[in-house]
């Protein structure tokens, strides 16, 4: 019979579709279980010691700091007294023979030069500048090390957070798979039979939306598949973020190795060399007696001839000029000048604004503005 054959084909297709859906759910569950990570617990202090031993930029910064410390010693030597011993001599020939050198024709002299540490203005300035530069570079090095330590601690915390989020999201994916399976089974179940007629002979009303093709069951299946996809994407994102954070940690520790294709080689962090803080100390701070010595040095006293010089204005700064409205006629200019004189006699102006000479407004304009 053609109808029976069609029903058998529809039933076979439904069974195949159900088997395919079940296989896809099994595959999704297997993929979820295949995503694994190997958590590695490393102490932040140990990671910091590994970074201290393997980071090349750290070594360069320390070398620059040591060079700055040596520059202080070099400039300090220039502040000391100098004692130089100079010896020179010559030996000439006698007669017409150009190769006849004799001792009586030779001369030898020597002198002793002493440079007292009395005038060391340039050397003192260089010494002060070297101390300031060293303190600045030393603070920068300390700030640099603190930044590395902070970055390592944040990356280690992020790794631990990603490990926990991965397991949480793995459970969320498993729950989404079970929800899809349950919704699919509820959709494939047969429709309920119609209820029997009541005792009074009336037929109860049947909801046409009830059954396997109800819109509610279909929407539940669509929502279940959407949730499954979202949870799988979130799981993949956390897994990728974990390895990206681990690569950043390897970069911060200076142990990132790449193969010939430029791909990062993941290695355990415990096997790398370490350097403790006792093995690589910071250069010492500037001795306090050096700073006290610099504070004791007073500026040179003024010259005797400069004591009687009265400087009205600061050199290099033009005196203040009070802006006034420009008169339109000469008579108005004269009246304006007289009024300004009377006003200046009554009011008190600041020292920088006092006009010493009786000049008109035209004479007060600087020459480079005329």
Tab-separated table of C-alpha atoms in Angstrom, residues 141-275:
chain	number	residue	atom	x	y	z
A	141	UNK	CA	64.599	51.063	38.113
A	142	UNK	CA	62.624	50.502	41.316
A	143	UNK	CA	59.416	51.559	39.564
A	144	UNK	CA	60.281	49.234	36.680
A	145	UNK	CA	60.738	46.239	39.001
A	146	UNK	CA	57.524	47.035	40.858
A	147	UNK	CA	55.669	47.176	37.538
A	148	UNK	CA	56.977	43.735	36.550
A	149	UNK	CA	56.016	42.282	39.920
A	150	UNK	CA	52.515	43.752	39.644
A	151	UNK	CA	52.065	42.403	36.109
A	152	UNK	CA	53.187	38.912	37.139
A	153	UNK	CA	50.796	38.850	40.099
A	154	UNK	CA	47.880	40.003	37.942
A	155	UNK	CA	48.620	37.370	35.291
A	156	UNK	CA	48.850	34.593	37.877
A	157	UNK	CA	45.510	35.640	39.342
A	158	UNK	CA	43.997	35.752	35.871
A	159	UNK	CA	45.256	32.211	35.190
A	160	UNK	CA	43.635	30.938	38.362
A	161	UNK	CA	40.409	32.750	37.486
A	162	UNK	CA	40.395	31.251	33.978
A	163	UNK	CA	40.850	27.758	35.411
A	164	UNK	CA	37.799	28.159	37.623
A	165	UNK	CA	35.745	29.783	34.873
A	166	UNK	CA	36.640	26.944	32.505
A	167	UNK	CA	35.265	24.297	34.839
A	168	UNK	CA	32.155	26.373	35.518
A	169	UNK	CA	31.525	26.899	31.820
A	170	UNK	CA	32.131	23.204	31.141
A	171	UNK	CA	29.247	22.363	33.480
A	172	UNK	CA	27.123	24.990	31.726
A	173	UNK	CA	27.766	23.304	28.355
A	174	UNK	CA	26.832	19.885	29.767
A	175	UNK	CA	23.600	21.329	31.144
A	176	UNK	CA	22.840	22.914	27.744
A	177	UNK	CA	23.398	19.530	26.033
A	178	UNK	CA	20.993	17.824	28.425
A	179	UNK	CA	18.442	20.556	27.838
A	180	UNK	CA	18.644	20.084	24.063
A	181	UNK	CA	18.253	16.327	24.470
A	182	UNK	CA	15.270	16.714	26.763
A	183	UNK	CA	13.580	19.269	24.499
A	184	UNK	CA	14.169	17.068	21.458
A	185	UNK	CA	12.582	14.071	23.187
A	186	UNK	CA	9.579	16.120	24.245
A	187	UNK	CA	9.168	17.313	20.668
A	188	UNK	CA	9.355	13.814	19.188
A	189	UNK	CA	6.881	12.218	21.554
A	190	UNK	CA	3.430	11.391	20.038
A	191	UNK	CA	0.498	13.678	20.508
A	192	UNK	CA	-1.825	12.784	23.390
A	193	UNK	CA	-5.092	11.026	22.415
A	194	UNK	CA	-8.296	13.040	22.480
A	195	UNK	CA	-10.197	12.836	25.747
A	196	UNK	CA	-13.339	10.678	25.877
A	197	UNK	CA	-16.745	12.334	25.819
A	198	UNK	CA	-18.206	13.383	29.104
A	199	UNK	CA	-21.179	11.758	30.853
A	200	UNK	CA	-23.646	14.265	29.475
A	201	UNK	CA	-22.525	13.492	25.930
A	202	UNK	CA	-20.596	16.753	25.319
A	203	UNK	CA	-17.182	16.598	23.645
A	204	UNK	CA	-14.442	18.515	25.517
A	205	UNK	CA	-12.530	21.171	23.649
A	206	UNK	CA	-9.005	20.102	22.612
A	207	UNK	CA	-6.214	22.664	22.350
A	208	UNK	CA	-4.911	22.477	18.767
A	209	UNK	CA	-1.548	23.851	19.937
A	210	UNK	CA	-0.941	20.844	22.178
A	211	UNK	CA	1.151	17.962	20.886
A	212	UNK	CA	4.508	17.350	19.308
A	213	UNK	CA	4.205	20.216	16.808
A	214	UNK	CA	3.146	22.800	19.369
A	215	UNK	CA	4.831	26.203	18.915
A	216	UNK	CA	5.972	26.225	22.535
A	217	UNK	CA	7.945	22.988	22.130
A	218	UNK	CA	9.490	24.233	18.897
A	219	UNK	CA	10.581	27.513	20.487
A	220	UNK	CA	12.024	25.628	23.452
A	221	UNK	CA	14.131	23.533	21.074
A	222	UNK	CA	15.367	26.640	19.240
A	223	UNK	CA	16.249	28.353	22.518
A	224	UNK	CA	18.021	25.224	23.736
A	225	UNK	CA	20.204	25.094	20.617
A	226	UNK	CA	20.993	28.813	20.944
A	227	UNK	CA	22.000	28.370	24.572
A	228	UNK	CA	24.173	25.408	23.624
A	229	UNK	CA	25.980	27.428	20.985
A	230	UNK	CA	26.476	30.395	23.336
A	231	UNK	CA	27.848	28.195	26.106
A	232	UNK	CA	30.224	26.462	23.677
A	233	UNK	CA	31.488	29.834	22.417
A	234	UNK	CA	32.026	31.021	25.986
A	235	UNK	CA	33.939	27.828	26.823
A	236	UNK	CA	36.186	28.264	23.787
A	237	UNK	CA	36.776	31.927	24.634
A	238	UNK	CA	37.845	31.089	28.189
A	239	UNK	CA	40.162	28.345	26.948
A	240	UNK	CA	41.818	30.691	24.427
A	241	UNK	CA	42.077	33.443	27.031
A	242	UNK	CA	43.815	31.041	29.410
A	243	UNK	CA	46.586	30.256	26.936
A	244	UNK	CA	46.854	33.914	25.905
A	245	UNK	CA	47.349	34.839	29.563
A	246	UNK	CA	49.901	32.063	29.949
A	247	UNK	CA	51.801	33.366	26.914
A	248	UNK	CA	51.744	36.878	28.413
A	249	UNK	CA	53.130	35.466	31.654
A	250	UNK	CA	55.951	33.759	29.749
A	251	UNK	CA	56.699	37.066	28.021
A	252	UNK	CA	56.764	38.965	31.320
A	253	UNK	CA	59.112	36.365	32.788
A	254	UNK	CA	61.400	36.522	29.747
A	255	UNK	CA	61.104	32.794	28.951
A	256	UNK	CA	58.988	32.919	25.786
A	257	UNK	CA	60.535	30.603	23.177
A	258	UNK	CA	59.388	30.437	19.547
A	259	UNK	CA	59.913	27.721	16.978
A	260	UNK	CA	61.036	28.213	13.384
A	261	UNK	CA	57.472	29.142	12.395
A	262	UNK	CA	57.132	31.802	15.067
A	263	UNK	CA	54.782	29.733	17.237
A	264	UNK	CA	55.106	29.906	20.992
A	265	UNK	CA	56.491	26.782	22.670
A	266	UNK	CA	54.655	26.139	25.932
A	267	UNK	CA	57.058	24.948	28.622
A	268	UNK	CA	56.709	24.538	32.397
A	269	UNK	CA	57.858	27.578	34.327
A	270	UNK	CA	59.620	25.601	37.036
A	271	UNK	CA	62.552	24.491	34.885
A	272	UNK	CA	64.050	27.920	34.162
A	273	UNK	CA	66.950	29.536	35.965
A	274	UNK	CA	66.273	31.899	38.829
A	275	UNK	CA	68.148	34.740	40.473
